[in-house]
Short mmCIF file of C-alpha atoms and ligand atoms in Angstrom, two decimals:
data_model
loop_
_atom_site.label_atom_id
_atom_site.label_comp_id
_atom_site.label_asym_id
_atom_site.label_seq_id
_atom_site.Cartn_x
_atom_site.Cartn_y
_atom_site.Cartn_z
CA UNK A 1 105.15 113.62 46.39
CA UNK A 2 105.17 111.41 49.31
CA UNK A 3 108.07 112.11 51.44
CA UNK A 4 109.63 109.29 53.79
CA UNK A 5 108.61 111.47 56.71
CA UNK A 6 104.69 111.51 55.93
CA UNK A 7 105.23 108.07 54.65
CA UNK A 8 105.90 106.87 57.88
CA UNK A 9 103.54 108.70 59.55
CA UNK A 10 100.78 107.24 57.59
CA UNK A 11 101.76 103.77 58.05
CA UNK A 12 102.07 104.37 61.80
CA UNK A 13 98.27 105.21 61.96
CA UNK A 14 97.31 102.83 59.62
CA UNK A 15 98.68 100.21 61.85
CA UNK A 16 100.39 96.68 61.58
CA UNK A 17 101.25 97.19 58.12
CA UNK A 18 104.11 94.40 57.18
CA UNK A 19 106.90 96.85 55.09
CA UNK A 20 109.34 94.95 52.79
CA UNK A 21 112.26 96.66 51.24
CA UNK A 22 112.13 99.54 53.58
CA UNK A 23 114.60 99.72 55.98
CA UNK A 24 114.09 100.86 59.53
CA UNK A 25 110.55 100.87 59.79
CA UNK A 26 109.21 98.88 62.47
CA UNK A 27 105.34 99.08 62.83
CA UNK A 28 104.23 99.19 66.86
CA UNK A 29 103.81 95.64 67.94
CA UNK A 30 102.51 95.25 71.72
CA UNK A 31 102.53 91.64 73.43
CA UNK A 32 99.55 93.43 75.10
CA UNK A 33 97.38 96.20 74.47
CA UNK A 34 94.36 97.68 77.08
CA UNK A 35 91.90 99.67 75.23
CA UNK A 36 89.57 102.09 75.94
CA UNK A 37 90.09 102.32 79.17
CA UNK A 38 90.09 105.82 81.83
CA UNK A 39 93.74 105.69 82.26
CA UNK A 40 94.57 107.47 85.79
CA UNK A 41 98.51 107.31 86.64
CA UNK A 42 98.47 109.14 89.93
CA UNK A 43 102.20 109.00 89.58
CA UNK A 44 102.22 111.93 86.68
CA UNK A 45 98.19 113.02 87.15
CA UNK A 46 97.54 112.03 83.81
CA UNK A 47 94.29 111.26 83.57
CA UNK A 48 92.05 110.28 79.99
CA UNK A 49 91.03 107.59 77.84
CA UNK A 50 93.81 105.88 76.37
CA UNK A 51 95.28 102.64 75.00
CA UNK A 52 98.14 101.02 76.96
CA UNK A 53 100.47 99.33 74.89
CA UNK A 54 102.45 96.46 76.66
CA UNK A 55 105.96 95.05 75.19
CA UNK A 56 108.82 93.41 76.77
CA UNK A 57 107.36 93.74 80.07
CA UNK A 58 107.05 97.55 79.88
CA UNK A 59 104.79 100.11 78.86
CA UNK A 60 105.60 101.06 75.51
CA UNK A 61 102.71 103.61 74.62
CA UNK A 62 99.80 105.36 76.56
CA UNK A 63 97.66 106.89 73.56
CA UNK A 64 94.45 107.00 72.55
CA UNK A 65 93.81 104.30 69.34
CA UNK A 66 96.49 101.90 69.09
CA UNK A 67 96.24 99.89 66.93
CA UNK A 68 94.83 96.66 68.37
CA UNK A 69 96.21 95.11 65.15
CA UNK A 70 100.11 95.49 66.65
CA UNK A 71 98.70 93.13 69.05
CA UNK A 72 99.57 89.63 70.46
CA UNK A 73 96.84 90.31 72.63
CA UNK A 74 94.02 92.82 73.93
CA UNK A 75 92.15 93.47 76.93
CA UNK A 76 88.68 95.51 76.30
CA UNK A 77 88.80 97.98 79.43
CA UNK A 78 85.95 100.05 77.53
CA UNK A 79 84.16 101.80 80.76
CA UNK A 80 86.73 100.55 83.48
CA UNK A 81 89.89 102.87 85.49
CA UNK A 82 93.33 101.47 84.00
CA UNK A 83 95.77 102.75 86.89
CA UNK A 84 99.73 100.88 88.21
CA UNK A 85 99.22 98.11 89.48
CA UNK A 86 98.25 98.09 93.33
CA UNK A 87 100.43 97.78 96.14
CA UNK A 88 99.54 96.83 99.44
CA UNK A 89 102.50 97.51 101.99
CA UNK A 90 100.66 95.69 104.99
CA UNK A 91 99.41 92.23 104.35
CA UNK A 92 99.99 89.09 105.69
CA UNK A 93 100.88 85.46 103.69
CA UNK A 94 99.74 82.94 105.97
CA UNK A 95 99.15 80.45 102.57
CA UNK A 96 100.73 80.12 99.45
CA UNK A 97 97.61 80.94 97.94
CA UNK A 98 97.19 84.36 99.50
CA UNK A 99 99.40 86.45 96.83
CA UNK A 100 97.10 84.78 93.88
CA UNK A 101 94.24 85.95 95.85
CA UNK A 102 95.46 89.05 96.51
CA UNK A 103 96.47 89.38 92.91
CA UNK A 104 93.02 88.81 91.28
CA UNK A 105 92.35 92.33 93.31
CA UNK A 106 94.69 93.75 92.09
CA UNK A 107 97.64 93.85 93.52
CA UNK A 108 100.70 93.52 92.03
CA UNK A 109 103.43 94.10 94.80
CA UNK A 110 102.71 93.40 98.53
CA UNK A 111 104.58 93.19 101.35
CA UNK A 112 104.20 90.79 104.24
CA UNK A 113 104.13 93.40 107.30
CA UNK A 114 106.06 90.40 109.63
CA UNK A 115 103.65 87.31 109.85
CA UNK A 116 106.89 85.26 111.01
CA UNK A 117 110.51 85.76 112.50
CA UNK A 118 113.92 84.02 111.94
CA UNK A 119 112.14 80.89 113.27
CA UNK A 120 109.77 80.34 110.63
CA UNK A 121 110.55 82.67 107.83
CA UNK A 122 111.02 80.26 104.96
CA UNK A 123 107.00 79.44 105.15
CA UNK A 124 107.03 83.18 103.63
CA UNK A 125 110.27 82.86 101.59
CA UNK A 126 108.26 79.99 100.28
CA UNK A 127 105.29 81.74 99.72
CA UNK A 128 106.84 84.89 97.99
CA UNK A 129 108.98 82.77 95.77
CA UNK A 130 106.05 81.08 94.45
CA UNK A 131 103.50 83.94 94.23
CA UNK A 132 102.42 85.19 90.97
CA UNK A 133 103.14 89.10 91.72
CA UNK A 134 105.94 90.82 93.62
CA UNK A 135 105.94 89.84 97.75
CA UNK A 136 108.76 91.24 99.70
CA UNK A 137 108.73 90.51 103.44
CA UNK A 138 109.48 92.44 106.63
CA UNK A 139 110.89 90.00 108.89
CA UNK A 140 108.86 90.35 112.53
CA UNK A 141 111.57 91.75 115.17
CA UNK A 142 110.64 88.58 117.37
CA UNK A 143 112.39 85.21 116.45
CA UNK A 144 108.73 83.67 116.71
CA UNK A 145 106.68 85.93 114.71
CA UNK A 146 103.35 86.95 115.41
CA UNK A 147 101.93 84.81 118.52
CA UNK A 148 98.43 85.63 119.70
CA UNK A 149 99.81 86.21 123.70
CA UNK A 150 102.22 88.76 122.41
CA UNK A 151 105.47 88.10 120.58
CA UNK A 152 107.63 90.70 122.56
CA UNK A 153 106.48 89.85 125.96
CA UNK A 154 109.87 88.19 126.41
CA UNK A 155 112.60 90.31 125.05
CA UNK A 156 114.90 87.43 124.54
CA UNK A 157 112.91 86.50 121.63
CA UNK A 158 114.33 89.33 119.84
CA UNK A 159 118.07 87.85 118.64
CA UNK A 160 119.64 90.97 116.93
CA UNK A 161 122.58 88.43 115.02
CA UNK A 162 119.99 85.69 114.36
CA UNK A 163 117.85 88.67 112.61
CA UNK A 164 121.28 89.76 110.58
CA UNK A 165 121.66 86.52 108.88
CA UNK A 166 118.37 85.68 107.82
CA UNK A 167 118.02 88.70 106.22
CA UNK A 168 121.34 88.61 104.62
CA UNK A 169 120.30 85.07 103.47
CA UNK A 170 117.47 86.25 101.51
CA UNK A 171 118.38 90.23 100.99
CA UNK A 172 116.28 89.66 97.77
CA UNK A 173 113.38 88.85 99.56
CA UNK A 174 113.21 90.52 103.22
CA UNK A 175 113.26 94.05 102.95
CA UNK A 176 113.30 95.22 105.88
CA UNK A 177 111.77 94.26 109.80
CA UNK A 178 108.18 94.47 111.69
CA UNK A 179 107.94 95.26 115.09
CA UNK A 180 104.42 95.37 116.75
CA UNK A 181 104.67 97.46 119.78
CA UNK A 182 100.93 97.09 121.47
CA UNK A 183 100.65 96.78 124.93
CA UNK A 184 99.28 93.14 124.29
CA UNK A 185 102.05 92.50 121.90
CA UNK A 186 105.03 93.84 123.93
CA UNK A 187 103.61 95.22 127.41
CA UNK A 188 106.66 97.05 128.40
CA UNK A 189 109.23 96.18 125.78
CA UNK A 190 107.81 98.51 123.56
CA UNK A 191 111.51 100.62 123.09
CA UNK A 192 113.47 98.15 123.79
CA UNK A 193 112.22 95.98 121.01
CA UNK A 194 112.20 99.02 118.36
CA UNK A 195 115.43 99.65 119.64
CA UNK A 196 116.21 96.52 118.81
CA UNK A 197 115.05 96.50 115.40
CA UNK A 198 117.10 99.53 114.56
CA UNK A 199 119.96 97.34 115.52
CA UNK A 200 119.50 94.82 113.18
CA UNK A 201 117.93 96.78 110.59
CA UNK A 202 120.86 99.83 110.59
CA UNK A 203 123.99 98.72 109.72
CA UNK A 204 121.95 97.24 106.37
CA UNK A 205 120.42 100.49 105.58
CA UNK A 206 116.32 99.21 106.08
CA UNK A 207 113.36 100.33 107.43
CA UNK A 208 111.31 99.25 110.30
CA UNK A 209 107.92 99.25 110.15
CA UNK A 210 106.21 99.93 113.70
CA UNK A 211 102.44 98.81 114.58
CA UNK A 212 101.54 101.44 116.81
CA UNK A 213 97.81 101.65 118.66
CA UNK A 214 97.44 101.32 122.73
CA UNK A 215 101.64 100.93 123.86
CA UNK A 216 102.52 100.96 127.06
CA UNK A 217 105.19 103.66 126.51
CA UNK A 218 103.90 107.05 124.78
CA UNK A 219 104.10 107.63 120.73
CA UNK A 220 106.32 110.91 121.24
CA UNK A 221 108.95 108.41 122.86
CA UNK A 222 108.57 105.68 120.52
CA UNK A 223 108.56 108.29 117.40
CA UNK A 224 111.97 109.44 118.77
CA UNK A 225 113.18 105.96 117.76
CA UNK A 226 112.45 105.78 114.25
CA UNK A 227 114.71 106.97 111.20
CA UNK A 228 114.03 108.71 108.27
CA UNK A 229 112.23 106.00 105.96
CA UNK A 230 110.65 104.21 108.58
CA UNK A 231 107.02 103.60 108.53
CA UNK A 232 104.06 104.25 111.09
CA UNK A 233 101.26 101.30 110.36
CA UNK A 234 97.76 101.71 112.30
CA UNK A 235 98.24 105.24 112.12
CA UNK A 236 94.26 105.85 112.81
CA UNK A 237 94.79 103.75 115.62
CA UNK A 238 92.34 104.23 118.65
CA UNK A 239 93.83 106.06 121.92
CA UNK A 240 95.55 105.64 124.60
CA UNK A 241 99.04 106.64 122.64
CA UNK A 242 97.97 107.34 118.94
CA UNK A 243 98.58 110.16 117.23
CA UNK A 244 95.79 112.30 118.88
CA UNK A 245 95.79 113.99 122.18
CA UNK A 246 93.27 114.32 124.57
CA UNK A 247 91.76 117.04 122.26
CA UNK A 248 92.01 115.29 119.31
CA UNK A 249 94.51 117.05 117.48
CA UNK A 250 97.71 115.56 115.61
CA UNK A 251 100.34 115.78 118.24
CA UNK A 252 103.03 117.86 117.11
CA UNK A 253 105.82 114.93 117.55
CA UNK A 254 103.55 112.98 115.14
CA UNK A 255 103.24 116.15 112.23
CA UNK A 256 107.28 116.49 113.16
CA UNK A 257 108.24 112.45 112.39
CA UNK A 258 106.25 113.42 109.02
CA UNK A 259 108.26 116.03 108.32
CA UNK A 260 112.02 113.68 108.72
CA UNK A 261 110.65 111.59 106.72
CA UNK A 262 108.66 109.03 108.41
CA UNK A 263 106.00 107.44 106.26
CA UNK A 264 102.58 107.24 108.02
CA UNK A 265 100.09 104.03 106.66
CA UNK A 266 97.02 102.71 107.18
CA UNK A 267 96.60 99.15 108.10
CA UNK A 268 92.77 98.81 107.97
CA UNK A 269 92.83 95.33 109.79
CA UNK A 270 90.13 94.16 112.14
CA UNK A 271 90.98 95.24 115.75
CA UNK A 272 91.89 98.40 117.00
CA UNK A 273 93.13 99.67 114.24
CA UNK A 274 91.04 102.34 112.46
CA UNK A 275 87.89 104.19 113.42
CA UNK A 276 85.64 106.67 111.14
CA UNK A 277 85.81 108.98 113.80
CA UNK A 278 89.72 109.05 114.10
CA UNK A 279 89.86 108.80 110.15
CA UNK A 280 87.77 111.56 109.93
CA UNK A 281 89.59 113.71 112.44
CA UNK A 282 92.96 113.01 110.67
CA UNK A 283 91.46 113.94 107.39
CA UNK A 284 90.23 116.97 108.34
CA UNK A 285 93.20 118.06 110.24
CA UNK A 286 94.84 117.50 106.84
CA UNK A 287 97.32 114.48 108.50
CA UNK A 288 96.37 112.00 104.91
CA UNK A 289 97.99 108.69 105.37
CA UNK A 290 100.90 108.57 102.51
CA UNK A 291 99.92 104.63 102.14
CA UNK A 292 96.33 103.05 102.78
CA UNK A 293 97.05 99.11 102.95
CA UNK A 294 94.76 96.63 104.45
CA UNK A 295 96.24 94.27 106.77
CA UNK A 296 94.71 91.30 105.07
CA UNK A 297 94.58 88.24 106.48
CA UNK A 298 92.48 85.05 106.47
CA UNK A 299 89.74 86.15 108.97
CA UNK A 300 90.18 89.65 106.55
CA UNK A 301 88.69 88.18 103.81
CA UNK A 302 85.26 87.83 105.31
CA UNK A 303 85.53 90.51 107.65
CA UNK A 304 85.82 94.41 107.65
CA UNK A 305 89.15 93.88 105.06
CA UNK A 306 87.52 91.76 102.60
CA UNK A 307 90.01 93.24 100.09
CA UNK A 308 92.49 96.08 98.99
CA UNK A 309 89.93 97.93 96.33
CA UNK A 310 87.36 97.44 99.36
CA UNK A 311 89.91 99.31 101.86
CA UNK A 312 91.06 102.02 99.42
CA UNK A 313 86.96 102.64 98.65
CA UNK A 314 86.60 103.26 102.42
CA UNK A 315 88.82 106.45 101.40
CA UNK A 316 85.92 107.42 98.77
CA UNK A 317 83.57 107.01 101.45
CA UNK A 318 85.28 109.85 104.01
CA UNK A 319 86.02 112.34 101.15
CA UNK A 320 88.96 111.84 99.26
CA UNK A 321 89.13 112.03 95.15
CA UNK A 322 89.69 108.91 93.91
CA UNK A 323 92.93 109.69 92.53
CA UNK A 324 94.26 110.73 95.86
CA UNK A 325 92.73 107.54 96.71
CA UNK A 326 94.62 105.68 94.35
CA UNK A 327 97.81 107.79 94.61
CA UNK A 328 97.94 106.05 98.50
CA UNK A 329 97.90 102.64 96.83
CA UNK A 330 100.13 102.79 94.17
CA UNK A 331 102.51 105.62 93.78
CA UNK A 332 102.90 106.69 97.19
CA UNK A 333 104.29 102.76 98.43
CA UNK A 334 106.40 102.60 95.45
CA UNK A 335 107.93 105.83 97.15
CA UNK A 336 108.02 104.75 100.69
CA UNK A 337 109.45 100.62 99.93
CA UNK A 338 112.38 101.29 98.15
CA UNK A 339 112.50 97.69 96.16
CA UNK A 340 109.41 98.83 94.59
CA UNK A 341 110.92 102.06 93.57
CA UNK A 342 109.91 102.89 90.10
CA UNK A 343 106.47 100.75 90.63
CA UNK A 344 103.10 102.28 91.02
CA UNK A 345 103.26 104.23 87.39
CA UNK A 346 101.35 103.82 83.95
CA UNK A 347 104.60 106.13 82.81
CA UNK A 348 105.88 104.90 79.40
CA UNK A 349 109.37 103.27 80.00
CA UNK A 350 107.71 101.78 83.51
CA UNK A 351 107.43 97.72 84.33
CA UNK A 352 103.98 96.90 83.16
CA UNK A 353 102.20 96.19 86.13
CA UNK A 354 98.53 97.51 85.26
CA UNK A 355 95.33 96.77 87.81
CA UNK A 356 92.03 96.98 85.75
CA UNK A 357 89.27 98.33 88.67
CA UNK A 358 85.78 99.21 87.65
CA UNK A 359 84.03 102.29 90.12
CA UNK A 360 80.71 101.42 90.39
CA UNK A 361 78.23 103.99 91.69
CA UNK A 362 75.38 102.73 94.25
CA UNK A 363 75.15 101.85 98.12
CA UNK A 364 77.75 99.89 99.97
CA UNK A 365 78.36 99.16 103.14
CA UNK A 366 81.64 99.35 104.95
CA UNK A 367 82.54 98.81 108.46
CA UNK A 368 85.17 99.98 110.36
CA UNK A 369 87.09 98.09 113.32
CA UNK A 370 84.27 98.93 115.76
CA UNK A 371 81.97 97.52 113.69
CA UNK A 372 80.29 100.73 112.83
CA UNK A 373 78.67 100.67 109.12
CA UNK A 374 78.82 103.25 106.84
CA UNK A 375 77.35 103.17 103.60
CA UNK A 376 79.28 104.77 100.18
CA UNK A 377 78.03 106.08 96.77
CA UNK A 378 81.15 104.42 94.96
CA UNK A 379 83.33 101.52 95.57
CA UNK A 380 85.78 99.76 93.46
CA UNK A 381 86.38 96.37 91.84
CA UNK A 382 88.95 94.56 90.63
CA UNK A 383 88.64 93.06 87.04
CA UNK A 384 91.67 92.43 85.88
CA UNK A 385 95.68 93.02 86.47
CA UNK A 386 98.54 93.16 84.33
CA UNK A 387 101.54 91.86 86.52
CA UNK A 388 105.31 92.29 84.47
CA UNK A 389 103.69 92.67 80.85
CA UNK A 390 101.31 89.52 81.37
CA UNK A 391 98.07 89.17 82.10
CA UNK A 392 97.20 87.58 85.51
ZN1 LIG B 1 99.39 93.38 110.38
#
């Protein structure tokens, strides 16, 4: 005799059959399933071949054989990594076409690490509201935004109440406030502008994110400024005032902002950002950035950035697993930027943002910001994402 319970087991692997007459049985349906592919959530360290059934915008399933049947639609990921979608918490929209492009590598969320101030903020507003995938924006601490002669060389430029209201205009959107503290950028403003950006940023509860890398005034004192939730970008930054002393070892101020609960990122960019050597040397003293993100811009996309997989393989290059790797580009910003809190997951229940990467094994080159190649056994491609249940 076949009972109701085995009944319904057998039409669940069986598949999409249509049941008439009985009541409460509703075969899996998926508006999109991804099949076949190594599944790697670094969020739960779940790692095998599964399917990933898509509905409602969600993940629904994460199984082996679903049945492609249930589906509205399927993507063949036979051979490829299926992991959350990737975020990138330092990037810059200078077009409206950057998120698309920065979507077809990937990733899903990004944030716009401060390209403009209150002056010319709605030329990101603008961008992010028409993007395909999820950009937030850090406001930049100086009215003007980034200006090649340094921003914070005049302090005036930093309006604390002018600040307030833009961001209160678009709370949606901004999520907190840049403040680029290099000796080129600010020359001796350095605290006064971060203190600055605590000002506006406090009362409304958000972080600042700080570009650190040659300041005038040294990182212990700068580090002193920050809050819990705050966020370190160029953290491999070359001296004078990184996070290395003369000897080269993590200064203890540095392992101690860690430990409040200061996030510490990468920002690959193209100057005076990152070196091999200084990666290396963090690496090994165990200080791993929480977030690798690539400071992409326009001149990026040709140079030393070219794009976020290219950035995060530059991690495969100096050691790290890939799903640490990956970890540092999807679940650990979805941790450290609280509007993408609950991102960076393949967990079942989780918004369906899915990037589709391929690890190919061979030589590439890589180059960090003194131009120094390196060449890697593995590097990874973007071949497809998933952004809110749809494919991009
Ligand atoms: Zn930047």
């Amino acid at each position: 005799m076949i009972t109701r319970r085995t009944f319904l087991q057998s039409t669940a692997v069986a598949g999409a059959t249509v049941l008439s007459g009985l009541s409460r049985v509703q075969a899996a349906t998926y508006d999109l399933l991804i099949k076949g592919g190594r599944c790697l959530d670094p969020a739960t360290r779940q790692v095998g071949v599964n399917d990933v059934g898509i509905a409602g915008g969600r993940i629904t399933a994460v199984a082996p054989n679903l049945a492609a049947a249930d589906a509205a639609s399927t993507i063949d990921a036979a051979g490829k990594l299926v992991v959350p979608g990737l975020i990138d918490i330092h990037t810059h929209v200078r077009s409206k076409e950057m998120p698309a492009i920065c979507l077809s590598n990937g990733v899903t969320s990004l944030l716009d690490a401060g390209s403009q101030g209150v002056d010319r903020i709605d030329e990101v507003i603008d961008a992010a509201k028409g993007a395909p995938n999820r950009v937030r924006i850090l406001l930049n601490v100086s009215r003007t935004g980034i200006l090649p002669d340094g921003e914070l060389m005049d302090i005036n430029r930093v309006d604390v109440a002018a600040a307030q209201k833009v961001i209160a205009a678009h709370r949606d959107l901004i999520v907190g406030v840049k403040a680029r503290l290099s000796r080129t950028v600010a020359g001796k403003n350095d605290l006064e502008a971060l203190r600055r950006a605590q000002a506006i940023t406090g009362p409304l509860k958000l972080p600042v994110m700080i570009h650190i890398g040659d300041t005038v005034s040294p990182l212990p004192e700068i580090l002193a400024l920050l809050k819990p939730g705050d966020i370190v970008t160029h953290m491999y930054a070359p001296p004078p005032h990184g996070i290395f002393d003369d000897n080269g070892r993590v200064i203890p101020e540095v392992i101690a902002a860690r430990k409040r609960g200061i996030w510490f990122d990468i920002g690959n960019g193209r100057v005076a950002h990152i070196t091999w050597a200084l990666a290396e040397s963090g690496l090994k003293q165990k200080f791993l950035p929480d977030t690798i993100s690539s400071d992409w811009t326009d001149a990026g996309r040709t140079d030393q950035v070219f794009d976020f997989p290219n950035v995060l393989s530059k991690f495969l290059l100096l050691g790290l697993p890939v799903g640490e790797v990956l970890a540092m580009g999807t679940a650990n910003p979805a941790r450290a930027v609280a509007p993408f809190k609950g991102l960076g997951t393949l967990r079942v229940g989780a918004t369906a943002d899915v990037a589709i990467l391929e690890l190919r094994d061979g030589e590439f080159e890589f180059v960090d910001n003194d131009n120094t190649k390196r060449t890697g056994k593995q590097k990874l491609f973007a071949t497809a994402a998933v952004i809110g249940g749809k494919k991009a």
